[in-house]
Short mmCIF file of C-alpha atoms and ligand atoms in Angstrom, two decimals:
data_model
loop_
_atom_site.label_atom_id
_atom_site.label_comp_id
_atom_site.label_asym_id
_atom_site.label_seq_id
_atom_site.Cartn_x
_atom_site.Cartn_y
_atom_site.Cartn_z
CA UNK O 145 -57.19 -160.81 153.08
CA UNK O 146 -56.35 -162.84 156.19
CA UNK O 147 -58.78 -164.40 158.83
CA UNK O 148 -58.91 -166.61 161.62
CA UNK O 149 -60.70 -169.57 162.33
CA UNK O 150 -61.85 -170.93 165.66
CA UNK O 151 -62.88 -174.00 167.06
CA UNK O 152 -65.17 -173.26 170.26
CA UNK O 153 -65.16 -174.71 173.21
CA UNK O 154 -62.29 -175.29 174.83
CA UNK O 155 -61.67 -173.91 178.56
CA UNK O 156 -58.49 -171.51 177.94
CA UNK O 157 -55.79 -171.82 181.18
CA UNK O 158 -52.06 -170.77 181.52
CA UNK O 159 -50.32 -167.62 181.51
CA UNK O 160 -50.44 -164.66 179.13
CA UNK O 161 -48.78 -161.28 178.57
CA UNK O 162 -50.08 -157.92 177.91
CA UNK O 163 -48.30 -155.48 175.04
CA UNK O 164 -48.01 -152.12 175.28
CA UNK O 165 -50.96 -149.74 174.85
CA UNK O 166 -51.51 -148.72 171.67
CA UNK O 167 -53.48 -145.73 172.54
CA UNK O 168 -50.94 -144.85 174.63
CA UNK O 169 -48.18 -145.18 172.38
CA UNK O 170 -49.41 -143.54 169.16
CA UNK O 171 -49.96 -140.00 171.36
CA UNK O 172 -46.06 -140.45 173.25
CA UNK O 173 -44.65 -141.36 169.25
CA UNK O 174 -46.30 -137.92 168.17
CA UNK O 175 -44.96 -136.28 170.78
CA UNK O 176 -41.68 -137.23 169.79
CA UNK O 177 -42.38 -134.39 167.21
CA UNK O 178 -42.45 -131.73 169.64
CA UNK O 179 -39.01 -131.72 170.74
CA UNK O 180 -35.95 -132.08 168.34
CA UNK O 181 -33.45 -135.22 169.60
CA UNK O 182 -33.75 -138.67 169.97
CA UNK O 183 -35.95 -140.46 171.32
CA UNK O 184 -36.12 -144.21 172.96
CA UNK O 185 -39.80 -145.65 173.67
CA UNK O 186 -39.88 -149.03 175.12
CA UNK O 187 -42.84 -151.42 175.04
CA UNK O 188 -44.18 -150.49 171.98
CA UNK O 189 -47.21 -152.88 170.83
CA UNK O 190 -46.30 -154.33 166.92
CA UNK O 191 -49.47 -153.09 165.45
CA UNK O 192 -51.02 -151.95 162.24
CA UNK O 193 -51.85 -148.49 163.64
CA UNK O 194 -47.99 -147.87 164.91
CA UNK O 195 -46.64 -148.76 161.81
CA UNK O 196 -48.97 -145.92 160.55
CA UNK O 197 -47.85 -143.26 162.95
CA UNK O 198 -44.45 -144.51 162.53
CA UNK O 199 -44.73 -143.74 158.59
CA UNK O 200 -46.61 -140.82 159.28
CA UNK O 201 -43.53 -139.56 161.30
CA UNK O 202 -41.39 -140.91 158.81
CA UNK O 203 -43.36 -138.34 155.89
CA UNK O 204 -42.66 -136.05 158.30
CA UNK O 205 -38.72 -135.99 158.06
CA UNK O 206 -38.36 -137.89 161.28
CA UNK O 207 -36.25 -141.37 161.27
CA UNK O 208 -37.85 -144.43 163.32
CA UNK O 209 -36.12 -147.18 164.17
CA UNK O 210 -37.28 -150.46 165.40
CA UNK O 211 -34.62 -151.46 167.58
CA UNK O 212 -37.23 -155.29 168.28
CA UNK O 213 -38.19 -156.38 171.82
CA UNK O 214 -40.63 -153.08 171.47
CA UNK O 215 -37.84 -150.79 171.60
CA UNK O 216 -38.75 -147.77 169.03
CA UNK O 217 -36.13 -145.23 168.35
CA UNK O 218 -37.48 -141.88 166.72
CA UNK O 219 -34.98 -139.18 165.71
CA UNK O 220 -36.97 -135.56 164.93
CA UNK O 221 -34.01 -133.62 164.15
CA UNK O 222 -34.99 -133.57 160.76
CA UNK O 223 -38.53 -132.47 161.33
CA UNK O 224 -39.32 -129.82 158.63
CA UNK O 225 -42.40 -131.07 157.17
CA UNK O 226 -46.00 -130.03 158.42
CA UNK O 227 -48.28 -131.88 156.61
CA UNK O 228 -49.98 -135.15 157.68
CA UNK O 229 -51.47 -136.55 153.94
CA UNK O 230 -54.63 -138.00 153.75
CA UNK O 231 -53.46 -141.25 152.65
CA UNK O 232 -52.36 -142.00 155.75
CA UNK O 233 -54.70 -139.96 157.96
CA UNK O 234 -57.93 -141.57 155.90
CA UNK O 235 -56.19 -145.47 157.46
CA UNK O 236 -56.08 -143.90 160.60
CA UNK O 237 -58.07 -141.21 163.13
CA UNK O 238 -55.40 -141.05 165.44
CA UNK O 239 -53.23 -139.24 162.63
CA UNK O 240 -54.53 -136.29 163.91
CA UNK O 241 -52.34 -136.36 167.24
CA UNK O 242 -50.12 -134.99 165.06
CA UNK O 243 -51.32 -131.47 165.20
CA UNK O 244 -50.63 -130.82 168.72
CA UNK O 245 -47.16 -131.27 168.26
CA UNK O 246 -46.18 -129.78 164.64
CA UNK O 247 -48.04 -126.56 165.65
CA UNK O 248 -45.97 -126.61 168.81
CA UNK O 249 -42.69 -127.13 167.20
CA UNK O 250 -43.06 -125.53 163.77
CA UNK O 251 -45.82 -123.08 164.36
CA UNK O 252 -47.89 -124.48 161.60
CA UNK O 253 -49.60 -128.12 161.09
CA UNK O 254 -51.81 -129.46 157.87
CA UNK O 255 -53.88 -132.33 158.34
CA UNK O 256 -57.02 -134.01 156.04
CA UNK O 257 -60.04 -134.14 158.20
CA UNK O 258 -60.22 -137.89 159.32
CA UNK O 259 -64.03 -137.47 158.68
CA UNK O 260 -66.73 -140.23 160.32
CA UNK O 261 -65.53 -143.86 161.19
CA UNK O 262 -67.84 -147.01 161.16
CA UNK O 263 -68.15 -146.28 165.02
CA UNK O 264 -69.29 -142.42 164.51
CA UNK O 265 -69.07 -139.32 163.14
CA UNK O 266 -66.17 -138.21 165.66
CA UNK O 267 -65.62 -134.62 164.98
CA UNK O 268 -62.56 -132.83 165.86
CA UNK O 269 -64.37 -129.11 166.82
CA UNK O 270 -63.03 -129.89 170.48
CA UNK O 271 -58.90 -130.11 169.58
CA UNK O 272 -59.43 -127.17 167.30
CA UNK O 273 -61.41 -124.89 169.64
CA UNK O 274 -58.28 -125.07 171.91
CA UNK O 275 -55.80 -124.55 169.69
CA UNK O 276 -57.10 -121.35 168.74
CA UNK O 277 -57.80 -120.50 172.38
CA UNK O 278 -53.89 -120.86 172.76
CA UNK O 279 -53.83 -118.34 169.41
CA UNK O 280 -53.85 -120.49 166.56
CA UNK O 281 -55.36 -119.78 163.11
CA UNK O 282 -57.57 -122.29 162.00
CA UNK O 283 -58.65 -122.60 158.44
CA UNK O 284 -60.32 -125.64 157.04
CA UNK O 285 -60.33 -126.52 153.08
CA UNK O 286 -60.00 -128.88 150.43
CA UNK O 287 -61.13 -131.10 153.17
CA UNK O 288 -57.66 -130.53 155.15
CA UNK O 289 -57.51 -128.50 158.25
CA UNK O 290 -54.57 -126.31 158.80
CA UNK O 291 -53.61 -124.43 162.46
CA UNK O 292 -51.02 -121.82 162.34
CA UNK O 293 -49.19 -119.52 164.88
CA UNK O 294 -45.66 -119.19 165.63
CA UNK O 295 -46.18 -117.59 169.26
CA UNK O 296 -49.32 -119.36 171.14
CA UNK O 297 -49.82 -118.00 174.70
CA UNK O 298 -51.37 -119.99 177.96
CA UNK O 299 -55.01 -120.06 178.28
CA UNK O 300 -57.88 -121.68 179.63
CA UNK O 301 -59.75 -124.48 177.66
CA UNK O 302 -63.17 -125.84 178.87
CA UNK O 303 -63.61 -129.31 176.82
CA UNK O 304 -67.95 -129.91 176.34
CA UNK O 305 -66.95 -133.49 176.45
CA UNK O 306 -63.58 -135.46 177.97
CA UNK O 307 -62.60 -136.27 174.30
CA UNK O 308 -59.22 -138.36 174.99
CA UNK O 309 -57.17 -137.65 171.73
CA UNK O 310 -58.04 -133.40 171.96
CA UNK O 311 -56.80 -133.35 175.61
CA UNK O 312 -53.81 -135.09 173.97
CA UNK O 313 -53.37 -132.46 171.14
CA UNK O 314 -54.49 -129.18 173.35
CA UNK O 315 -51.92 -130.72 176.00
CA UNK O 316 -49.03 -131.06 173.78
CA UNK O 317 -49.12 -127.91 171.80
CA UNK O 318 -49.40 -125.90 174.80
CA UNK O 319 -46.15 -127.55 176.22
CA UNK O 320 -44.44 -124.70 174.76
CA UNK O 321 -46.62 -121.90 174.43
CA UNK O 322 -45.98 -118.81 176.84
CA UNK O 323 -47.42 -119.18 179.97
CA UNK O 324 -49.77 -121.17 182.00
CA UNK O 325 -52.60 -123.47 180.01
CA UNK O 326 -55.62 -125.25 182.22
CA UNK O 327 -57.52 -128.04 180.58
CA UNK O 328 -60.95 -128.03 182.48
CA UNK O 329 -62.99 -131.38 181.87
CA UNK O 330 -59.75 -132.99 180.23
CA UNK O 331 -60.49 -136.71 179.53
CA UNK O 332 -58.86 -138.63 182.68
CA UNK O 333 -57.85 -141.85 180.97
CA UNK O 334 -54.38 -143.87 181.77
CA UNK O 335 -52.99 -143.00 178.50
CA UNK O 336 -53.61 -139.00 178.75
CA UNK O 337 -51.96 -139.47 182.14
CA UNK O 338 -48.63 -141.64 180.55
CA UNK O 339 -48.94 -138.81 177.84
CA UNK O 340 -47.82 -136.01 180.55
CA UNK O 341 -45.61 -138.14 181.61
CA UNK O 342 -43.59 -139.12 178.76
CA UNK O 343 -43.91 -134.69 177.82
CA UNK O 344 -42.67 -134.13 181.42
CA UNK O 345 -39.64 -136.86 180.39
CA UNK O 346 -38.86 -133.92 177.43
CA UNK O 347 -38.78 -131.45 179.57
CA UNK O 348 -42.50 -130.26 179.76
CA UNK O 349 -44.15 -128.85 182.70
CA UNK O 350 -47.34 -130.79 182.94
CA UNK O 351 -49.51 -131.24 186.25
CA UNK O 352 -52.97 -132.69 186.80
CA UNK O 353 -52.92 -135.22 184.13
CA UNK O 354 -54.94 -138.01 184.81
CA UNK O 355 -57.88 -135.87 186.79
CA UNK O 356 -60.50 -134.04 184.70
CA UNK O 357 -58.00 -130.51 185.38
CA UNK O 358 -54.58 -130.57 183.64
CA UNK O 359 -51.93 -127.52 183.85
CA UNK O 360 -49.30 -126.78 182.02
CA UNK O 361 -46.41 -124.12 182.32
CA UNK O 362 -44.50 -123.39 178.82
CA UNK O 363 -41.24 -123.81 178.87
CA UNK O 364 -38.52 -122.56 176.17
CA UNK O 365 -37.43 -126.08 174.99
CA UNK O 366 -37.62 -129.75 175.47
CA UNK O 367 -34.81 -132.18 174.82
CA UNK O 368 -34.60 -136.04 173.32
CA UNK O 369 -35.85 -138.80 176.15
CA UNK O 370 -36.38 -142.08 177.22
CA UNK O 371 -40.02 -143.61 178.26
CA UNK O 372 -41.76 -146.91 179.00
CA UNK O 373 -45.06 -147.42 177.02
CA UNK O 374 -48.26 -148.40 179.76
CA UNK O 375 -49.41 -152.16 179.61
CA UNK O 376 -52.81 -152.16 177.47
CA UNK O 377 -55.79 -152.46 179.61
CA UNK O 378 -58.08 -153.63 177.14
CA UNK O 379 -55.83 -156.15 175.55
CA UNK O 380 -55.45 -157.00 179.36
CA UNK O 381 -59.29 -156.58 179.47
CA UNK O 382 -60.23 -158.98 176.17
CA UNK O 383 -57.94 -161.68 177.51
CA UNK O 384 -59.84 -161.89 180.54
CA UNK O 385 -62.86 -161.90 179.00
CA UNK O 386 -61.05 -164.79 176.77
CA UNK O 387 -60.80 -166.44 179.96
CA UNK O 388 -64.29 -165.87 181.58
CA UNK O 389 -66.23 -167.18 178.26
CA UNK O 390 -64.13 -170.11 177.33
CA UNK O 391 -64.88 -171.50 180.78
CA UNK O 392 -61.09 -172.10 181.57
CA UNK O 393 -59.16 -169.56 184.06
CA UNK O 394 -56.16 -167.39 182.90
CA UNK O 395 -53.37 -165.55 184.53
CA UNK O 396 -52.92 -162.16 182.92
CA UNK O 397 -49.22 -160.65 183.53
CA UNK O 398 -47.70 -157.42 182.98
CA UNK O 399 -50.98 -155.41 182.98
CA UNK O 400 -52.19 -152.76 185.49
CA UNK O 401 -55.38 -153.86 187.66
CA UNK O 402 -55.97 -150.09 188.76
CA UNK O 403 -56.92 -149.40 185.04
CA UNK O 404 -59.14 -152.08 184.35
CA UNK O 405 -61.59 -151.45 187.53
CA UNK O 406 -64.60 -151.27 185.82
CA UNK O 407 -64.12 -154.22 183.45
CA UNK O 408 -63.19 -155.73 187.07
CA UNK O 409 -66.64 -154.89 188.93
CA UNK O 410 -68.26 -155.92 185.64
CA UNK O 411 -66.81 -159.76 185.81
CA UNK O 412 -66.97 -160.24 189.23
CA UNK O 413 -70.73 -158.67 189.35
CA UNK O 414 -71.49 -161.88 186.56
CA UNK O 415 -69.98 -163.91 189.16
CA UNK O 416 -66.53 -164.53 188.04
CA UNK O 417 -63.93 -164.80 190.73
CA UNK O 418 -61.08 -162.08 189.91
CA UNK O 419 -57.88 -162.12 191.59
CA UNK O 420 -55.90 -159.26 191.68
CA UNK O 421 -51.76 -159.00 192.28
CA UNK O 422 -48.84 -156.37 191.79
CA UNK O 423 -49.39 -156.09 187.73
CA UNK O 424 -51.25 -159.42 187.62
CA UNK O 425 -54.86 -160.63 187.59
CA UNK O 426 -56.66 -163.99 187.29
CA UNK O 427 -59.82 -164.51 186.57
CA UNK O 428 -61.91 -168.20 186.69
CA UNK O 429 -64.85 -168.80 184.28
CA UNK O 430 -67.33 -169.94 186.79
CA UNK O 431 -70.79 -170.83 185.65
CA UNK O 432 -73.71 -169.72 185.47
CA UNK O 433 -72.66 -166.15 184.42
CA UNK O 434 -74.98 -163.96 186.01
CA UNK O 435 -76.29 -161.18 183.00
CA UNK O 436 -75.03 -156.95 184.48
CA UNK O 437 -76.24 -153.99 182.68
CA UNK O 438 -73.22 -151.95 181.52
CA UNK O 439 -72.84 -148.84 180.32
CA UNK O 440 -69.77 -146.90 178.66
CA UNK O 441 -68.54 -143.70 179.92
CA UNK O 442 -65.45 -142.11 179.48
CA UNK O 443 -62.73 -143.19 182.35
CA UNK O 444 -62.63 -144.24 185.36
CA UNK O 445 -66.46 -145.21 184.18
CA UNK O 446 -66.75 -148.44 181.58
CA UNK O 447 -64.77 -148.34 178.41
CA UNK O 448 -66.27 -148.02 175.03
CA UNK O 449 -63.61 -150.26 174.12
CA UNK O 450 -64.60 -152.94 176.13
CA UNK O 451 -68.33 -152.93 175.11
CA UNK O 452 -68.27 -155.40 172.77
CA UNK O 453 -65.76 -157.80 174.32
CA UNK O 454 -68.39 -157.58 177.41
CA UNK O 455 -71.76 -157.92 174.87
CA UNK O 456 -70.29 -161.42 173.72
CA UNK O 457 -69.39 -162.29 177.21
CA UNK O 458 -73.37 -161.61 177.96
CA UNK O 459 -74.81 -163.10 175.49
CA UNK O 460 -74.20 -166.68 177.18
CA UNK O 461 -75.21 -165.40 180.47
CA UNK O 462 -78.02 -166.32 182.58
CA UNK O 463 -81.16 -163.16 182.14
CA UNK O 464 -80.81 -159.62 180.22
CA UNK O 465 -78.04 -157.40 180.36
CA UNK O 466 -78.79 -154.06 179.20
CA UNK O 467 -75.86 -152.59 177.54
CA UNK O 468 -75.78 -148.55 176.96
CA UNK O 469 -73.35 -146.81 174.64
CA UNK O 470 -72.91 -142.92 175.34
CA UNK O 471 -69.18 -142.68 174.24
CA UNK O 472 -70.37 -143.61 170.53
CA UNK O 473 -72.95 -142.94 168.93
CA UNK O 474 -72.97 -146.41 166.36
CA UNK O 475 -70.77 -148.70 168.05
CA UNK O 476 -72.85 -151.45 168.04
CA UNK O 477 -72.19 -153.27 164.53
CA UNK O 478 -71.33 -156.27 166.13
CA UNK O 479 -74.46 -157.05 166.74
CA UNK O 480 -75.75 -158.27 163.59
CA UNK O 481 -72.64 -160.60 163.65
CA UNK O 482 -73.29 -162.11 167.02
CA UNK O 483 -76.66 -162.64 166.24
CA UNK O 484 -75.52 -164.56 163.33
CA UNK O 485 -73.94 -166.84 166.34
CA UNK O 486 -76.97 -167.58 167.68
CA UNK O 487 -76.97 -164.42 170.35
CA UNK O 488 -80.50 -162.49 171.48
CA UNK O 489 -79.60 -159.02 170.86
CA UNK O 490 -82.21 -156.42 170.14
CA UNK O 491 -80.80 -152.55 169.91
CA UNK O 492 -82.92 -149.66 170.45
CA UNK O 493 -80.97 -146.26 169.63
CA UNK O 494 -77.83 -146.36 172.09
CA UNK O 495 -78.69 -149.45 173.83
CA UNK O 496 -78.79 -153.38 173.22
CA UNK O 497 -80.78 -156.02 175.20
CA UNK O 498 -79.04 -159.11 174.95
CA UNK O 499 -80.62 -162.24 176.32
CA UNK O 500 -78.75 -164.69 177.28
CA UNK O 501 -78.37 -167.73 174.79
CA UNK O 502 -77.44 -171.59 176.77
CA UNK O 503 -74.96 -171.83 173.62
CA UNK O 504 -73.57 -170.09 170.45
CA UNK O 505 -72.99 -171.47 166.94
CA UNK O 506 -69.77 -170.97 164.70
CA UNK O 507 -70.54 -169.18 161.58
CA UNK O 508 -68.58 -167.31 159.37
CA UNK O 509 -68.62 -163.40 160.57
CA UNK O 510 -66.98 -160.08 159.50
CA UNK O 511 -64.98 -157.58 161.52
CA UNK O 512 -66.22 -154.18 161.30
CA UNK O 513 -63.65 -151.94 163.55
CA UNK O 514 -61.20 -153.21 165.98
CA UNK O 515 -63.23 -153.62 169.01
CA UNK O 516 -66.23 -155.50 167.11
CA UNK O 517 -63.62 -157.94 165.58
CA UNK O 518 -62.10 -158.95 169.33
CA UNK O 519 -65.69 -159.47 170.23
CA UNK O 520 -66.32 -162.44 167.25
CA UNK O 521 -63.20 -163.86 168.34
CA UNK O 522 -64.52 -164.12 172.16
CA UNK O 523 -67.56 -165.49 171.02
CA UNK O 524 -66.02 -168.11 168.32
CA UNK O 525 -63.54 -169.14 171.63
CA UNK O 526 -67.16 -170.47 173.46
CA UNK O 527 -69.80 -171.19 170.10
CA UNK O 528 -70.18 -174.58 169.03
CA UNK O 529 -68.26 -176.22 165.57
CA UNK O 530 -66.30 -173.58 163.21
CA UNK O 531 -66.45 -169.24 163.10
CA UNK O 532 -64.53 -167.67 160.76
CA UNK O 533 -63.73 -164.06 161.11
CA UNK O 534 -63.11 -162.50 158.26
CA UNK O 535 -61.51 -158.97 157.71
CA UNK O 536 -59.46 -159.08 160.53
CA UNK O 537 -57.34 -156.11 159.10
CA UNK O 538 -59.22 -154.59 161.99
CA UNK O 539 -57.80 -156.52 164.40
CA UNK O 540 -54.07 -156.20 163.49
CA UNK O 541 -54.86 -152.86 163.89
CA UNK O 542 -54.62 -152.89 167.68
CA UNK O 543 -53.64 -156.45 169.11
CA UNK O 544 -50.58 -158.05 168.86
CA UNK O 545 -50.68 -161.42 167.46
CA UNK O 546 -53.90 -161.94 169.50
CA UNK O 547 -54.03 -165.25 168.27
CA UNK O 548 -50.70 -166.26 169.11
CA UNK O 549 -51.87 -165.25 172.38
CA UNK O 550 -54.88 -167.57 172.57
CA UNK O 551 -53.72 -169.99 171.09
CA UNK O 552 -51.19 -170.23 173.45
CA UNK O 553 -53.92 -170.91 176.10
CA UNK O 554 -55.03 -173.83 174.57
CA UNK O 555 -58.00 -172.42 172.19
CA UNK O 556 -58.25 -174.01 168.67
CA UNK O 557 -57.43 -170.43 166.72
CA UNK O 558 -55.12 -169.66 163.79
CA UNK O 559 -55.21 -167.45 160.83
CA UNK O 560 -55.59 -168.44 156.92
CA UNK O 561 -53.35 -165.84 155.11
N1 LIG D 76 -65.96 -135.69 170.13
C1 LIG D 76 -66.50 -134.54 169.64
N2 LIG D 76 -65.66 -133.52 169.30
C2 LIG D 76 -64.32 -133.60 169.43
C3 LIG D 76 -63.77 -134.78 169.93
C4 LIG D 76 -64.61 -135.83 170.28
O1 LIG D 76 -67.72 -134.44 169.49
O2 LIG D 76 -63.62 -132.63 169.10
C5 LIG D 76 -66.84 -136.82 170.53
C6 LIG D 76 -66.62 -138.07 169.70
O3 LIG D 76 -67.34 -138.02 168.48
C7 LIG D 76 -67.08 -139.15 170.64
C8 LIG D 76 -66.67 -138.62 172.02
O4 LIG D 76 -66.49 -137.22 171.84
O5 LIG D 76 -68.46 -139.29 170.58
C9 LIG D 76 -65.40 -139.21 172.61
O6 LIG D 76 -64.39 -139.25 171.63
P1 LIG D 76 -62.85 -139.11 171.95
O7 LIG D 76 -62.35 -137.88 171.27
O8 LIG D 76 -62.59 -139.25 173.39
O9 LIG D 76 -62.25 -140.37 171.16
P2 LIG D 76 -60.88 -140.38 170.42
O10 LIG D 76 -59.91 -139.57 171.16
O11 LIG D 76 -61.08 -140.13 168.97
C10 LIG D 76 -59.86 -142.40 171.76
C11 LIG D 76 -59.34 -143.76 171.43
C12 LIG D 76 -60.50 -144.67 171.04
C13 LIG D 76 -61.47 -144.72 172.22
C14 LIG D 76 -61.93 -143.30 172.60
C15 LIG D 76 -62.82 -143.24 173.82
C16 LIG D 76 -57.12 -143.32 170.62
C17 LIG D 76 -56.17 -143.29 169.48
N3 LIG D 76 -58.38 -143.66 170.35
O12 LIG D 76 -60.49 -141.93 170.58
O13 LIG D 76 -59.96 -145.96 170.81
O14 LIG D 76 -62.60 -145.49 171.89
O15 LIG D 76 -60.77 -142.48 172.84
O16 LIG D 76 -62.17 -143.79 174.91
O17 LIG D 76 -56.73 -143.08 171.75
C18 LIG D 76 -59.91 -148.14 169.92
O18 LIG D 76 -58.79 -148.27 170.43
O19 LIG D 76 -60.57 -149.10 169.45
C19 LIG D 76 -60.52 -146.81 169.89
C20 LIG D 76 -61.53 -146.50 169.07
#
């Protein structure tokens, strides 16, 4: 199993580009389902969790190509199959996006309930309550839930929460269901927006996407297309933090600053100057870092995925940040690890304290889920002498060659296969 060892503490400078978003580009690859042709997506990230989807199309009877340079060609002529098997779906959550999409184009869909992750339980009662409000059947057993209907009609769908992924699913099966569909309280984030976007690039009839009401008029068919994949803000996000705690300052290219606004607010209320261009930013790691309470909500509030990157970045700050999780309900295993650092981190149900520390320590740490493992890395870029980071599976799921990337900025990082 690989990790990656740091040396701390040396100021990262220079220039650094973001990938594509991964959560943006596993929904737009399972949407490729939906309508027969082929398909060309550019900018897609070289991550563990595309290669997954990209299989998981594969089992599916689609062919995917990678063309390199993040082109992705997906043929779904061939679509026949309906079943998403648990092998795959057990490596990866987002294997449910296929749903959406298979029940749209073949009028049935079979996939094993992902179940709880290390970060929460994460039902899926949301996606399913609005595929049966567009008609489906939905019968769950031997732990695999299957949604069937050949002719789903336009309705209304009030989500209880903004969950990003069941917008995705409820949006994408009712691309071609008869009628008009309204999403009330649909999750707002960039990648549900670039979602309706790439659907519109089929063919679909999707408005609203990107505000908490999205509509949709059915249409007949949808036909092969061509789409960019988004920059990823929190790649963008963690390399700016990357910046900001090694002390150095770092140019971040090819990423959008209107999606990162929070994170923004966030560094510049610790005191870090951030500069902000046409799909650049730059951020200087002044000192003392001031400590800001945070707290996640879904978009355009804090991200959940940025929690952690932010929690190492505060636990060398001057004071107590108070950092509140309400996306998650345990996404806070990083904090054993950074307290094995050196950090002063106490958690009380949903929210940390952490107490600024003058300086960190290398130790040997283990990734627990993506986010979490970015976070040890930030904090190994600043602690004193040697961290190791094991398990970094989790990271490969969702940033490309993020060491590469660092170590490109100077820092002392590379990974023992
Ligand atoms: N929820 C329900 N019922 C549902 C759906 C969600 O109770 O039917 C709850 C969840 O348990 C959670 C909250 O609603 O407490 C929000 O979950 P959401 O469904 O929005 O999360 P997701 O769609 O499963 C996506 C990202 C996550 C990101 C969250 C929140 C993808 C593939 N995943 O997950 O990304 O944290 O939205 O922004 O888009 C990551 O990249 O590290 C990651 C975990």
């Amino acid at each position: 199993m690989d990790s990656i060892v740091i040396h701390g503490g040396l100021p990262l400078r220079g220039k650094v580009a973001v990938s594509g978003a991964k959560n943006a580009a596993l929904p737009i690859l399972a949407a490729t389902l939906l309508a027969s042709g082929r398909h060309l997506i550019h900018n897609v990230p070289a991550v563990q969790d595309v290669k997954t989807i990209s299989k998981l199309l594969t089992t599916l009877g689609a062919r995917v190509t990678e063309l390199g340079g993040g082109d992705v060609e997906v043929d779904t002529t061939g679509v026949e199959r309906f079943q998403a098997p648990y092998e795959l779906v057990k490596t990866m959550r987002a294997s449910v996006l296929v749903l959406g999409p298979l029940l749209g184009r073949l009028g049935k869909a079979r996939v094993s309930l992902p179940g709880g992750c290390a970060i929460g339980a994460r039902p899926i009662d949301q996606h399913l309550k609005g595929l049966q409000a567009l008609g489906a059947r939905v019968e769950l057993k031997g732990g695999d839930v299957s949604v069937s209907g050949r002719k789903l009609k336009g309705t209304h769908v009030y989500l209880d929460m903004p969950t990003v992924t069941g917008t995705a699913n409820i949006m994408m099966a009712a691309v071609l269901a008869e009628g008009e569909t309204v999403i009330d309280n649909a999750a707002c984030e960039p990648e549900v927006e670039t979602l309706a976007a790439a659907l519109n690039a089929m063919g679909a009839g999707i408005k609203g996407a990107g505000t908490d009401r999205i509509e949709i008029t059915g249409v007949r068919t949808l036909h092969g297309s061509e789409f960019t994949v988004i920059p990823d803000r929190i790649e963008a996000g963690t390399l700016l933090v990357a910046g900001a705690i090694s002390g150095g300052e770092v140019h971040v290219t090819r990423c959008v600053p209107e999606n990162l606004k929070a994170v923004t607010a966030k560094l510049r209320e610790a005191g870090l100057p951030v500069e902000e261009g046409d799909r650049e930013m730059r951020v200087t790691g002044s000192r003392p870092l001031r400590a800001v309470d945070i707290k996640t909500a879904p978009h355009p509030g804090f991200a959940t995925d940025m929690q952690a990157q932010l929690m190492a970045l505060m636990s060398v700050s001057e004071g107590v940040s108070v950092i509140t999780e309400t996306v998650f309900e345990n996404r806070f295993m990083h904090v054993a690890e950074l307290k094995r650092m050196g950090a002063d981190i106490s958690v009380v149900g949903n929210t940390a304290r952490v107490k600024g520390v003058a300086r960190l320590s290398g130790a040997p740490v283990m990734a627990t889920d993506l986010r979490a493992s970015a976070s040890l890395v930030l904090a190994g870029l600043v602690a004193e002498g040697e961290t190791t980071v094991s398990r970094v599976y989790h990271l490969d799921r969702g940033y490309e060659g993020l060491e590469k990337k660092l170590a490109a900025l100077g820092a002392r990082i590379w990974r023992l296969k």
